[in-house]
Amino acid sequence: MSITIFSQGRNTSRWENALKERRPGLEVHIYPDTGPAEEVEFALAWNHPPGAFANFPNLKCISSTGAGVDHILRDPELPAGVQITRIVDEDLTQDMATFVTAQVLNHVRGLHRYKEAQRSHTWEQHRYKRTSDVVIGVMGMGVLGTHTAQQLSKLGFKVHGWSRSPKLMEGVGAFAGMEELPTFLEKANILICLLPLTKETADILNKDTLSKLPKGAYVINVARGEHVVDEDLIQMLDQGHLSGASLDVFREEPLPEEHPFWEHPLIHVTPHIASITNPASAVSQILENYDRMRHGESLINVVSKNKGY
């Protein structure tokens, strides 16, 4: 038995090396050099070639190399009986919370303005809000959203979370379901999207949703580009309803050179670097699932195909 890596546009050698270092003697294949198709039972995947998994009749488990699994579930030829798992990793979680916190503080303290002032040799002090005066809304209260919300709450921000079902925790207000979304949005000075990408959440950051935010609200998207309707976001910025946006994910990546996000003065673009899986810390859970699969045991971090997360 072996582990086969399916990936397009990513450096697979880091995963191969991490697996072999942790498990000397483990056979690792890189698609399309898989060896006999009937021997492929465990796959490691990110942005795999569509339809690739359909060629392996004995495939039992596909492990995403990240926290998201939408790139796997969107495959129309995904084998029905295969279990899907994802990465739940402390490094990945903390990296996300740190990045989001940095974007929040940059906005609240207006640090970008001082960079602009430095270029023109302008000495000018600006007023700023204190953390206790800012309400943050976190959309998506899974592992990443929960940890991010808790970290922001510890800094003194008023934090609310919105999710499919209520997630009760100290220091974070709980909102759930579409019926409570308008009230959640009306309170948020800063909106952070950490939702999984599903049929229900695609295009959720549209004109109708964004218009319910208070005037001057700031949007941070570190989930998936498909959550945002690009034209609607630009319209809300141009009309002055939103004060700005920090975007780390996009519908097409890399972001095309001609995309208006690049040049928009109120949009901060980063190239999907908010939280990147560290193979060295993640391979232990991958190998645990590999061993569980071999011994017929229940897997960890299994994804519900119906829910999409």
mmCIF file with all atom_site columns, C-alpha atoms in Angstrom, residues 6-215:
data_model
loop_
_atom_site.group_PDB
_atom_site.id
_atom_site.type_symbol
_atom_site.label_atom_id
_atom_site.label_alt_id
_atom_site.label_comp_id
_atom_site.label_asym_id
_atom_site.label_entity_id
_atom_site.label_seq_id
_atom_site.pdbx_PDB_ins_code
_atom_site.Cartn_x
_atom_site.Cartn_y
_atom_site.Cartn_z
_atom_site.occupancy
_atom_site.B_iso_or_equiv
_atom_site.pdbx_formal_charge
_atom_site.auth_seq_id
_atom_site.auth_comp_id
_atom_site.auth_asym_id
_atom_site.auth_atom_id
_atom_site.pdbx_PDB_model_num
ATOM 1   C CA . PHE A 1 6   ? -2.878  14.518 -6.548  1.00 0.00 ? 6   PHE A CA 1
ATOM 2   C CA . SER A 1 7   ? -2.137  18.205 -7.044  1.00 0.00 ? 7   SER A CA 1
ATOM 3   C CA . GLN A 1 8   ? -1.916  20.865 -9.723  1.00 0.00 ? 8   GLN A CA 1
ATOM 4   C CA . GLY A 1 9   ? 0.152   24.014 -9.340  1.00 0.00 ? 9   GLY A CA 1
ATOM 5   C CA . ARG A 1 10  ? 1.634   23.129 -5.953  1.00 0.00 ? 10  ARG A CA 1
ATOM 6   C CA . ASN A 1 11  ? 5.021   21.869 -4.869  1.00 0.00 ? 11  ASN A CA 1
ATOM 7   C CA . THR A 1 12  ? 4.312   18.223 -4.092  1.00 0.00 ? 12  THR A CA 1
ATOM 8   C CA . SER A 1 13  ? 7.903   17.491 -3.033  1.00 0.00 ? 13  SER A CA 1
ATOM 9   C CA . ARG A 1 14  ? 7.334   19.121 0.380   1.00 0.00 ? 14  ARG A CA 1
ATOM 10  C CA . TRP A 1 15  ? 4.531   16.677 1.104   1.00 0.00 ? 15  TRP A CA 1
ATOM 11  C CA . GLU A 1 16  ? 6.446   13.720 -0.285  1.00 0.00 ? 16  GLU A CA 1
ATOM 12  C CA . ASN A 1 17  ? 9.513   14.563 1.808   1.00 0.00 ? 17  ASN A CA 1
ATOM 13  C CA . ALA A 1 18  ? 7.484   15.159 4.983   1.00 0.00 ? 18  ALA A CA 1
ATOM 14  C CA . LEU A 1 19  ? 5.680   11.826 4.630   1.00 0.00 ? 19  LEU A CA 1
ATOM 15  C CA . LYS A 1 20  ? 8.870   9.870  3.994   1.00 0.00 ? 20  LYS A CA 1
ATOM 16  C CA . GLU A 1 21  ? 10.704  11.621 6.814   1.00 0.00 ? 21  GLU A CA 1
ATOM 17  C CA . ARG A 1 22  ? 7.959   10.768 9.288   1.00 0.00 ? 22  ARG A CA 1
ATOM 18  C CA . ARG A 1 23  ? 7.463   7.238  7.925   1.00 0.00 ? 23  ARG A CA 1
ATOM 19  C CA . PRO A 1 24  ? 10.719  5.886  6.418   1.00 0.00 ? 24  PRO A CA 1
ATOM 20  C CA . GLY A 1 25  ? 10.024  3.247  3.813   1.00 0.00 ? 25  GLY A CA 1
ATOM 21  C CA . LEU A 1 26  ? 6.568   4.569  2.975   1.00 0.00 ? 26  LEU A CA 1
ATOM 22  C CA . GLU A 1 27  ? 5.840   4.387  -0.735  1.00 0.00 ? 27  GLU A CA 1
ATOM 23  C CA . VAL A 1 28  ? 4.644   7.752  -2.076  1.00 0.00 ? 28  VAL A CA 1
ATOM 24  C CA . HIS A 1 29  ? 3.449   8.292  -5.654  1.00 0.00 ? 29  HIS A CA 1
ATOM 25  C CA . ILE A 1 30  ? 2.801   11.560 -7.483  1.00 0.00 ? 30  ILE A CA 1
ATOM 26  C CA . TYR A 1 31  ? -0.108  11.536 -9.948  1.00 0.00 ? 31  TYR A CA 1
ATOM 27  C CA . PRO A 1 32  ? -0.083  10.566 -12.807 1.00 0.00 ? 32  PRO A CA 1
ATOM 28  C CA . ASP A 1 33  ? 2.780   8.188  -11.901 1.00 0.00 ? 33  ASP A CA 1
ATOM 29  C CA . THR A 1 34  ? 0.610   6.130  -9.565  1.00 0.00 ? 34  THR A CA 1
ATOM 30  C CA . GLY A 1 35  ? 1.650   2.599  -10.299 1.00 0.00 ? 35  GLY A CA 1
ATOM 31  C CA . PRO A 1 36  ? -1.130  -0.005 -10.729 1.00 0.00 ? 36  PRO A CA 1
ATOM 32  C CA . ALA A 1 37  ? -4.522  1.730  -10.456 1.00 0.00 ? 37  ALA A CA 1
ATOM 33  C CA . GLU A 1 38  ? -6.041  -1.046 -8.339  1.00 0.00 ? 38  GLU A CA 1
ATOM 34  C CA . GLU A 1 39  ? -3.388  -0.476 -5.632  1.00 0.00 ? 39  GLU A CA 1
ATOM 35  C CA . VAL A 1 40  ? -4.292  3.181  -5.014  1.00 0.00 ? 40  VAL A CA 1
ATOM 36  C CA . GLU A 1 41  ? -6.379  3.329  -1.820  1.00 0.00 ? 41  GLU A CA 1
ATOM 37  C CA . PHE A 1 42  ? -5.333  6.551  -0.065  1.00 0.00 ? 42  PHE A CA 1
ATOM 38  C CA . ALA A 1 43  ? -5.001  9.936  -1.789  1.00 0.00 ? 43  ALA A CA 1
ATOM 39  C CA . LEU A 1 44  ? -3.646  13.294 -0.670  1.00 0.00 ? 44  LEU A CA 1
ATOM 40  C CA . ALA A 1 45  ? -5.127  16.101 -2.744  1.00 0.00 ? 45  ALA A CA 1
ATOM 41  C CA . TRP A 1 46  ? -5.259  19.799 -3.504  1.00 0.00 ? 46  TRP A CA 1
ATOM 42  C CA . ASN A 1 47  ? -6.667  21.173 -6.751  1.00 0.00 ? 47  ASN A CA 1
ATOM 43  C CA . HIS A 1 48  ? -6.535  17.741 -8.360  1.00 0.00 ? 48  HIS A CA 1
ATOM 44  C CA . PRO A 1 49  ? -7.243  17.209 -12.082 1.00 0.00 ? 49  PRO A CA 1
ATOM 45  C CA . PRO A 1 50  ? -11.044 16.831 -12.433 1.00 0.00 ? 50  PRO A CA 1
ATOM 46  C CA . GLY A 1 51  ? -12.090 13.220 -12.887 1.00 0.00 ? 51  GLY A CA 1
ATOM 47  C CA . ALA A 1 52  ? -8.728  11.823 -11.793 1.00 0.00 ? 52  ALA A CA 1
ATOM 48  C CA . PHE A 1 53  ? -10.105 9.845  -8.832  1.00 0.00 ? 53  PHE A CA 1
ATOM 49  C CA . ALA A 1 54  ? -12.600 7.956  -11.010 1.00 0.00 ? 54  ALA A CA 1
ATOM 50  C CA . ASN A 1 55  ? -9.754  5.874  -12.440 1.00 0.00 ? 55  ASN A CA 1
ATOM 51  C CA . PHE A 1 56  ? -8.973  4.125  -9.148  1.00 0.00 ? 56  PHE A CA 1
ATOM 52  C CA . PRO A 1 57  ? -11.535 1.434  -8.246  1.00 0.00 ? 57  PRO A CA 1
ATOM 53  C CA . ASN A 1 58  ? -10.177 0.702  -4.752  1.00 0.00 ? 58  ASN A CA 1
ATOM 54  C CA . LEU A 1 59  ? -9.776  4.291  -3.548  1.00 0.00 ? 59  LEU A CA 1
ATOM 55  C CA . LYS A 1 60  ? -11.064 4.532  0.036   1.00 0.00 ? 60  LYS A CA 1
ATOM 56  C CA . CYS A 1 61  ? -9.959  7.925  1.373   1.00 0.00 ? 61  CYS A CA 1
ATOM 57  C CA . ILE A 1 62  ? -9.091  11.346 -0.062  1.00 0.00 ? 62  ILE A CA 1
ATOM 58  C CA . SER A 1 63  ? -7.379  13.698 2.363   1.00 0.00 ? 63  SER A CA 1
ATOM 59  C CA . SER A 1 64  ? -7.344  17.410 1.575   1.00 0.00 ? 64  SER A CA 1
ATOM 60  C CA . THR A 1 65  ? -4.002  19.067 2.287   1.00 0.00 ? 65  THR A CA 1
ATOM 61  C CA . GLY A 1 66  ? -5.861  22.057 3.725   1.00 0.00 ? 66  GLY A CA 1
ATOM 62  C CA . ALA A 1 67  ? -8.841  22.911 5.903   1.00 0.00 ? 67  ALA A CA 1
ATOM 63  C CA . GLY A 1 68  ? -11.158 23.275 2.899   1.00 0.00 ? 68  GLY A CA 1
ATOM 64  C CA . VAL A 1 69  ? -12.568 20.449 0.792   1.00 0.00 ? 69  VAL A CA 1
ATOM 65  C CA . ASP A 1 70  ? -14.602 22.318 -1.831  1.00 0.00 ? 70  ASP A CA 1
ATOM 66  C CA . HIS A 1 71  ? -11.872 21.647 -4.401  1.00 0.00 ? 71  HIS A CA 1
ATOM 67  C CA . ILE A 1 72  ? -12.533 17.920 -3.939  1.00 0.00 ? 72  ILE A CA 1
ATOM 68  C CA . LEU A 1 73  ? -16.321 17.958 -3.635  1.00 0.00 ? 73  LEU A CA 1
ATOM 69  C CA . ARG A 1 74  ? -16.824 19.978 -6.823  1.00 0.00 ? 74  ARG A CA 1
ATOM 70  C CA . ASP A 1 75  ? -15.471 17.073 -8.910  1.00 0.00 ? 75  ASP A CA 1
ATOM 71  C CA . PRO A 1 76  ? -18.516 15.666 -10.785 1.00 0.00 ? 76  PRO A CA 1
ATOM 72  C CA . GLU A 1 77  ? -16.799 12.270 -11.068 1.00 0.00 ? 77  GLU A CA 1
ATOM 73  C CA . LEU A 1 78  ? -15.958 11.938 -7.377  1.00 0.00 ? 78  LEU A CA 1
ATOM 74  C CA . PRO A 1 79  ? -16.434 8.258  -6.407  1.00 0.00 ? 79  PRO A CA 1
ATOM 75  C CA . ALA A 1 80  ? -19.509 7.877  -4.197  1.00 0.00 ? 80  ALA A CA 1
ATOM 76  C CA . GLY A 1 81  ? -18.082 5.562  -1.560  1.00 0.00 ? 81  GLY A CA 1
ATOM 77  C CA . VAL A 1 82  ? -14.845 7.420  -0.834  1.00 0.00 ? 82  VAL A CA 1
ATOM 78  C CA . GLN A 1 83  ? -14.440 9.172  2.524   1.00 0.00 ? 83  GLN A CA 1
ATOM 79  C CA . ILE A 1 84  ? -13.150 12.768 2.477   1.00 0.00 ? 84  ILE A CA 1
ATOM 80  C CA . THR A 1 85  ? -11.025 14.157 5.295   1.00 0.00 ? 85  THR A CA 1
ATOM 81  C CA . ARG A 1 86  ? -9.484  17.546 5.952   1.00 0.00 ? 86  ARG A CA 1
ATOM 82  C CA . ILE A 1 87  ? -6.613  19.027 7.919   1.00 0.00 ? 87  ILE A CA 1
ATOM 83  C CA . VAL A 1 88  ? -7.283  20.286 11.438  1.00 0.00 ? 88  VAL A CA 1
ATOM 84  C CA . ASP A 1 89  ? -3.930  21.624 12.555  1.00 0.00 ? 89  ASP A CA 1
ATOM 85  C CA . GLU A 1 90  ? -2.890  23.994 15.355  1.00 0.00 ? 90  GLU A CA 1
ATOM 86  C CA . ASP A 1 91  ? -0.352  25.787 13.152  1.00 0.00 ? 91  ASP A CA 1
ATOM 87  C CA . LEU A 1 92  ? -2.932  26.294 10.395  1.00 0.00 ? 92  LEU A CA 1
ATOM 88  C CA . THR A 1 93  ? -5.490  27.564 12.894  1.00 0.00 ? 93  THR A CA 1
ATOM 89  C CA . GLN A 1 94  ? -3.133  29.957 14.663  1.00 0.00 ? 94  GLN A CA 1
ATOM 90  C CA . ASP A 1 95  ? -1.726  31.286 11.390  1.00 0.00 ? 95  ASP A CA 1
ATOM 91  C CA . MET A 1 96  ? -5.229  32.166 10.228  1.00 0.00 ? 96  MET A CA 1
ATOM 92  C CA . ALA A 1 97  ? -6.113  33.914 13.470  1.00 0.00 ? 97  ALA A CA 1
ATOM 93  C CA . THR A 1 98  ? -2.849  35.866 13.403  1.00 0.00 ? 98  THR A CA 1
ATOM 94  C CA . PHE A 1 99  ? -3.349  37.015 9.812   1.00 0.00 ? 99  PHE A CA 1
ATOM 95  C CA . VAL A 1 100 ? -6.932  38.110 10.399  1.00 0.00 ? 100 VAL A CA 1
ATOM 96  C CA . THR A 1 101 ? -5.938  39.929 13.584  1.00 0.00 ? 101 THR A CA 1
ATOM 97  C CA . ALA A 1 102 ? -3.221  41.773 11.669  1.00 0.00 ? 102 ALA A CA 1
ATOM 98  C CA . GLN A 1 103 ? -5.721  42.891 9.031   1.00 0.00 ? 103 GLN A CA 1
ATOM 99  C CA . VAL A 1 104 ? -8.199  43.993 11.694  1.00 0.00 ? 104 VAL A CA 1
ATOM 100 C CA . LEU A 1 105 ? -5.611  46.029 13.602  1.00 0.00 ? 105 LEU A CA 1
ATOM 101 C CA . ASN A 1 106 ? -4.224  47.570 10.422  1.00 0.00 ? 106 ASN A CA 1
ATOM 102 C CA . HIS A 1 107 ? -7.716  48.814 9.600   1.00 0.00 ? 107 HIS A CA 1
ATOM 103 C CA . VAL A 1 108 ? -8.731  49.915 13.096  1.00 0.00 ? 108 VAL A CA 1
ATOM 104 C CA . ARG A 1 109 ? -5.508  51.847 13.685  1.00 0.00 ? 109 ARG A CA 1
ATOM 105 C CA . GLY A 1 110 ? -5.368  53.131 10.098  1.00 0.00 ? 110 GLY A CA 1
ATOM 106 C CA . LEU A 1 111 ? -1.740  52.125 9.688   1.00 0.00 ? 111 LEU A CA 1
ATOM 107 C CA . HIS A 1 112 ? -1.948  52.258 5.881   1.00 0.00 ? 112 HIS A CA 1
ATOM 108 C CA . ARG A 1 113 ? -2.472  56.010 6.098   1.00 0.00 ? 113 ARG A CA 1
ATOM 109 C CA . TYR A 1 114 ? 0.913   56.525 7.723   1.00 0.00 ? 114 TYR A CA 1
ATOM 110 C CA . LYS A 1 115 ? 2.661   54.652 4.936   1.00 0.00 ? 115 LYS A CA 1
ATOM 111 C CA . GLU A 1 116 ? 1.043   57.040 2.479   1.00 0.00 ? 116 GLU A CA 1
ATOM 112 C CA . ALA A 1 117 ? 2.005   60.013 4.665   1.00 0.00 ? 117 ALA A CA 1
ATOM 113 C CA . GLN A 1 118 ? 5.601   58.808 4.809   1.00 0.00 ? 118 GLN A CA 1
ATOM 114 C CA . ARG A 1 119 ? 5.849   58.890 1.028   1.00 0.00 ? 119 ARG A CA 1
ATOM 115 C CA . SER A 1 120 ? 4.854   62.567 1.007   1.00 0.00 ? 120 SER A CA 1
ATOM 116 C CA . HIS A 1 121 ? 6.886   63.423 4.142   1.00 0.00 ? 121 HIS A CA 1
ATOM 117 C CA . THR A 1 122 ? 3.677   64.405 5.928   1.00 0.00 ? 122 THR A CA 1
ATOM 118 C CA . TRP A 1 123 ? 3.537   64.430 9.739   1.00 0.00 ? 123 TRP A CA 1
ATOM 119 C CA . GLU A 1 124 ? -0.131  64.043 10.639  1.00 0.00 ? 124 GLU A CA 1
ATOM 120 C CA . GLN A 1 125 ? -1.759  62.179 13.495  1.00 0.00 ? 125 GLN A CA 1
ATOM 121 C CA . HIS A 1 126 ? -5.146  60.512 13.026  1.00 0.00 ? 126 HIS A CA 1
ATOM 122 C CA . ARG A 1 127 ? -7.771  59.586 15.581  1.00 0.00 ? 127 ARG A CA 1
ATOM 123 C CA . TYR A 1 128 ? -8.481  55.893 15.966  1.00 0.00 ? 128 TYR A CA 1
ATOM 124 C CA . LYS A 1 129 ? -11.071 53.648 17.561  1.00 0.00 ? 129 LYS A CA 1
ATOM 125 C CA . ARG A 1 130 ? -10.277 51.500 20.553  1.00 0.00 ? 130 ARG A CA 1
ATOM 126 C CA . THR A 1 131 ? -10.954 47.789 20.365  1.00 0.00 ? 131 THR A CA 1
ATOM 127 C CA . SER A 1 132 ? -13.879 48.061 22.787  1.00 0.00 ? 132 SER A CA 1
ATOM 128 C CA . ASP A 1 133 ? -15.620 50.418 20.355  1.00 0.00 ? 133 ASP A CA 1
ATOM 129 C CA . VAL A 1 134 ? -15.473 47.998 17.415  1.00 0.00 ? 134 VAL A CA 1
ATOM 130 C CA . VAL A 1 135 ? -17.926 45.163 16.716  1.00 0.00 ? 135 VAL A CA 1
ATOM 131 C CA . ILE A 1 136 ? -16.546 42.275 14.669  1.00 0.00 ? 136 ILE A CA 1
ATOM 132 C CA . GLY A 1 137 ? -18.735 39.717 12.934  1.00 0.00 ? 137 GLY A CA 1
ATOM 133 C CA . VAL A 1 138 ? -17.201 36.344 12.088  1.00 0.00 ? 138 VAL A CA 1
ATOM 134 C CA . MET A 1 139 ? -19.072 34.335 9.450   1.00 0.00 ? 139 MET A CA 1
ATOM 135 C CA . GLY A 1 140 ? -18.295 30.654 9.911   1.00 0.00 ? 140 GLY A CA 1
ATOM 136 C CA . MET A 1 141 ? -17.668 29.261 13.387  1.00 0.00 ? 141 MET A CA 1
ATOM 137 C CA . GLY A 1 142 ? -15.741 26.123 12.568  1.00 0.00 ? 142 GLY A CA 1
ATOM 138 C CA . VAL A 1 143 ? -12.251 25.485 13.925  1.00 0.00 ? 143 VAL A CA 1
ATOM 139 C CA . LEU A 1 144 ? -10.699 28.501 12.174  1.00 0.00 ? 144 LEU A CA 1
ATOM 140 C CA . GLY A 1 145 ? -13.580 30.871 12.865  1.00 0.00 ? 145 GLY A CA 1
ATOM 141 C CA . THR A 1 146 ? -13.918 29.889 16.514  1.00 0.00 ? 146 THR A CA 1
ATOM 142 C CA . HIS A 1 147 ? -10.229 30.376 17.279  1.00 0.00 ? 147 HIS A CA 1
ATOM 143 C CA . THR A 1 148 ? -10.112 33.673 15.393  1.00 0.00 ? 148 THR A CA 1
ATOM 144 C CA . ALA A 1 149 ? -13.195 34.964 17.220  1.00 0.00 ? 149 ALA A CA 1
ATOM 145 C CA . GLN A 1 150 ? -11.756 34.009 20.596  1.00 0.00 ? 150 GLN A CA 1
ATOM 146 C CA . GLN A 1 151 ? -8.427  35.677 19.842  1.00 0.00 ? 151 GLN A CA 1
ATOM 147 C CA . LEU A 1 152 ? -10.125 38.920 18.772  1.00 0.00 ? 152 LEU A CA 1
ATOM 148 C CA . SER A 1 153 ? -12.343 38.837 21.857  1.00 0.00 ? 153 SER A CA 1
ATOM 149 C CA . LYS A 1 154 ? -9.263  38.622 24.078  1.00 0.00 ? 154 LYS A CA 1
ATOM 150 C CA . LEU A 1 155 ? -8.003  41.845 22.486  1.00 0.00 ? 155 LEU A CA 1
ATOM 151 C CA . GLY A 1 156 ? -11.118 43.628 23.679  1.00 0.00 ? 156 GLY A CA 1
ATOM 152 C CA . PHE A 1 157 ? -13.209 43.624 20.504  1.00 0.00 ? 157 PHE A CA 1
ATOM 153 C CA . LYS A 1 158 ? -16.922 42.929 20.717  1.00 0.00 ? 158 LYS A CA 1
ATOM 154 C CA . VAL A 1 159 ? -17.215 39.746 18.674  1.00 0.00 ? 159 VAL A CA 1
ATOM 155 C CA . HIS A 1 160 ? -20.259 37.990 17.230  1.00 0.00 ? 160 HIS A CA 1
ATOM 156 C CA . GLY A 1 161 ? -20.256 34.714 15.342  1.00 0.00 ? 161 GLY A CA 1
ATOM 157 C CA . TRP A 1 162 ? -22.679 33.519 12.689  1.00 0.00 ? 162 TRP A CA 1
ATOM 158 C CA . SER A 1 163 ? -23.000 29.913 11.586  1.00 0.00 ? 163 SER A CA 1
ATOM 159 C CA . ARG A 1 164 ? -25.445 27.285 10.435  1.00 0.00 ? 164 ARG A CA 1
ATOM 160 C CA . SER A 1 165 ? -26.257 26.321 14.023  1.00 0.00 ? 165 SER A CA 1
ATOM 161 C CA . PRO A 1 166 ? -25.586 28.305 17.243  1.00 0.00 ? 166 PRO A CA 1
ATOM 162 C CA . LYS A 1 167 ? -22.041 28.064 18.636  1.00 0.00 ? 167 LYS A CA 1
ATOM 163 C CA . LEU A 1 168 ? -22.067 29.199 22.246  1.00 0.00 ? 168 LEU A CA 1
ATOM 164 C CA . MET A 1 169 ? -18.785 30.361 23.769  1.00 0.00 ? 169 MET A CA 1
ATOM 165 C CA . GLU A 1 170 ? -17.628 32.862 26.331  1.00 0.00 ? 170 GLU A CA 1
ATOM 166 C CA . GLY A 1 171 ? -17.065 36.372 25.022  1.00 0.00 ? 171 GLY A CA 1
ATOM 167 C CA . VAL A 1 172 ? -18.612 35.749 21.590  1.00 0.00 ? 172 VAL A CA 1
ATOM 168 C CA . GLY A 1 173 ? -22.230 36.464 20.661  1.00 0.00 ? 173 GLY A CA 1
ATOM 169 C CA . ALA A 1 174 ? -24.022 33.679 18.803  1.00 0.00 ? 174 ALA A CA 1
ATOM 170 C CA . PHE A 1 175 ? -26.162 34.106 15.693  1.00 0.00 ? 175 PHE A CA 1
ATOM 171 C CA . ALA A 1 176 ? -27.354 31.255 13.490  1.00 0.00 ? 176 ALA A CA 1
ATOM 172 C CA . GLY A 1 177 ? -29.344 30.603 10.359  1.00 0.00 ? 177 GLY A CA 1
ATOM 173 C CA . MET A 1 178 ? -30.504 32.870 7.561   1.00 0.00 ? 178 MET A CA 1
ATOM 174 C CA . GLU A 1 179 ? -33.232 34.369 9.751   1.00 0.00 ? 179 GLU A CA 1
ATOM 175 C CA . GLU A 1 180 ? -30.617 35.860 12.114  1.00 0.00 ? 180 GLU A CA 1
ATOM 176 C CA . LEU A 1 181 ? -28.178 36.964 9.398   1.00 0.00 ? 181 LEU A CA 1
ATOM 177 C CA . PRO A 1 182 ? -29.617 40.499 8.946   1.00 0.00 ? 182 PRO A CA 1
ATOM 178 C CA . THR A 1 183 ? -29.349 41.268 12.679  1.00 0.00 ? 183 THR A CA 1
ATOM 179 C CA . PHE A 1 184 ? -25.815 39.868 12.744  1.00 0.00 ? 184 PHE A CA 1
ATOM 180 C CA . LEU A 1 185 ? -24.780 42.027 9.787   1.00 0.00 ? 185 LEU A CA 1
ATOM 181 C CA . GLU A 1 186 ? -26.338 45.220 11.153  1.00 0.00 ? 186 GLU A CA 1
ATOM 182 C CA . LYS A 1 187 ? -24.015 45.086 14.162  1.00 0.00 ? 187 LYS A CA 1
ATOM 183 C CA . ALA A 1 188 ? -20.693 44.403 12.389  1.00 0.00 ? 188 ALA A CA 1
ATOM 184 C CA . ASN A 1 189 ? -18.180 47.215 11.878  1.00 0.00 ? 189 ASN A CA 1
ATOM 185 C CA . ILE A 1 190 ? -15.793 44.589 10.507  1.00 0.00 ? 190 ILE A CA 1
ATOM 186 C CA . LEU A 1 191 ? -17.058 41.471 8.721   1.00 0.00 ? 191 LEU A CA 1
ATOM 187 C CA . ILE A 1 192 ? -14.775 38.441 8.483   1.00 0.00 ? 192 ILE A CA 1
ATOM 188 C CA . CYS A 1 193 ? -15.688 35.562 6.158   1.00 0.00 ? 193 CYS A CA 1
ATOM 189 C CA . LEU A 1 194 ? -14.401 32.161 7.266   1.00 0.00 ? 194 LEU A CA 1
ATOM 190 C CA . LEU A 1 195 ? -17.259 30.100 5.880   1.00 0.00 ? 195 LEU A CA 1
ATOM 191 C CA . PRO A 1 196 ? -16.859 26.772 4.106   1.00 0.00 ? 196 PRO A CA 1
ATOM 192 C CA . LEU A 1 197 ? -17.769 27.003 0.436   1.00 0.00 ? 197 LEU A CA 1
ATOM 193 C CA . THR A 1 198 ? -21.073 25.218 -0.162  1.00 0.00 ? 198 THR A CA 1
ATOM 194 C CA . LYS A 1 199 ? -24.092 25.704 -2.404  1.00 0.00 ? 199 LYS A CA 1
ATOM 195 C CA . GLU A 1 200 ? -25.675 27.712 0.422   1.00 0.00 ? 200 GLU A CA 1
ATOM 196 C CA . THR A 1 201 ? -22.696 30.016 1.030   1.00 0.00 ? 201 THR A CA 1
ATOM 197 C CA . ALA A 1 202 ? -21.560 30.690 -2.551  1.00 0.00 ? 202 ALA A CA 1
ATOM 198 C CA . ASP A 1 203 ? -22.092 34.387 -3.469  1.00 0.00 ? 203 ASP A CA 1
ATOM 199 C CA . ILE A 1 204 ? -23.204 35.155 0.085   1.00 0.00 ? 204 ILE A CA 1
ATOM 200 C CA . LEU A 1 205 ? -21.255 38.430 0.118   1.00 0.00 ? 205 LEU A CA 1
ATOM 201 C CA . ASN A 1 206 ? -23.473 40.148 -2.424  1.00 0.00 ? 206 ASN A CA 1
ATOM 202 C CA . LYS A 1 207 ? -25.089 43.580 -2.703  1.00 0.00 ? 207 LYS A CA 1
ATOM 203 C CA . ASP A 1 208 ? -28.028 42.622 -0.509  1.00 0.00 ? 208 ASP A CA 1
ATOM 204 C CA . THR A 1 209 ? -25.826 41.216 2.246   1.00 0.00 ? 209 THR A CA 1
ATOM 205 C CA . LEU A 1 210 ? -23.181 43.937 2.136   1.00 0.00 ? 210 LEU A CA 1
ATOM 206 C CA . SER A 1 211 ? -25.790 46.707 2.172   1.00 0.00 ? 211 SER A CA 1
ATOM 207 C CA . LYS A 1 212 ? -27.020 45.464 5.557   1.00 0.00 ? 212 LYS A CA 1
ATOM 208 C CA . LEU A 1 213 ? -23.643 46.246 7.133   1.00 0.00 ? 213 LEU A CA 1
ATOM 209 C CA . PRO A 1 214 ? -23.304 49.636 8.870   1.00 0.00 ? 214 PRO A CA 1
ATOM 210 C CA . LYS A 1 215 ? -22.014 52.454 6.665   1.00 0.00 ? 215 LYS A CA 1
#
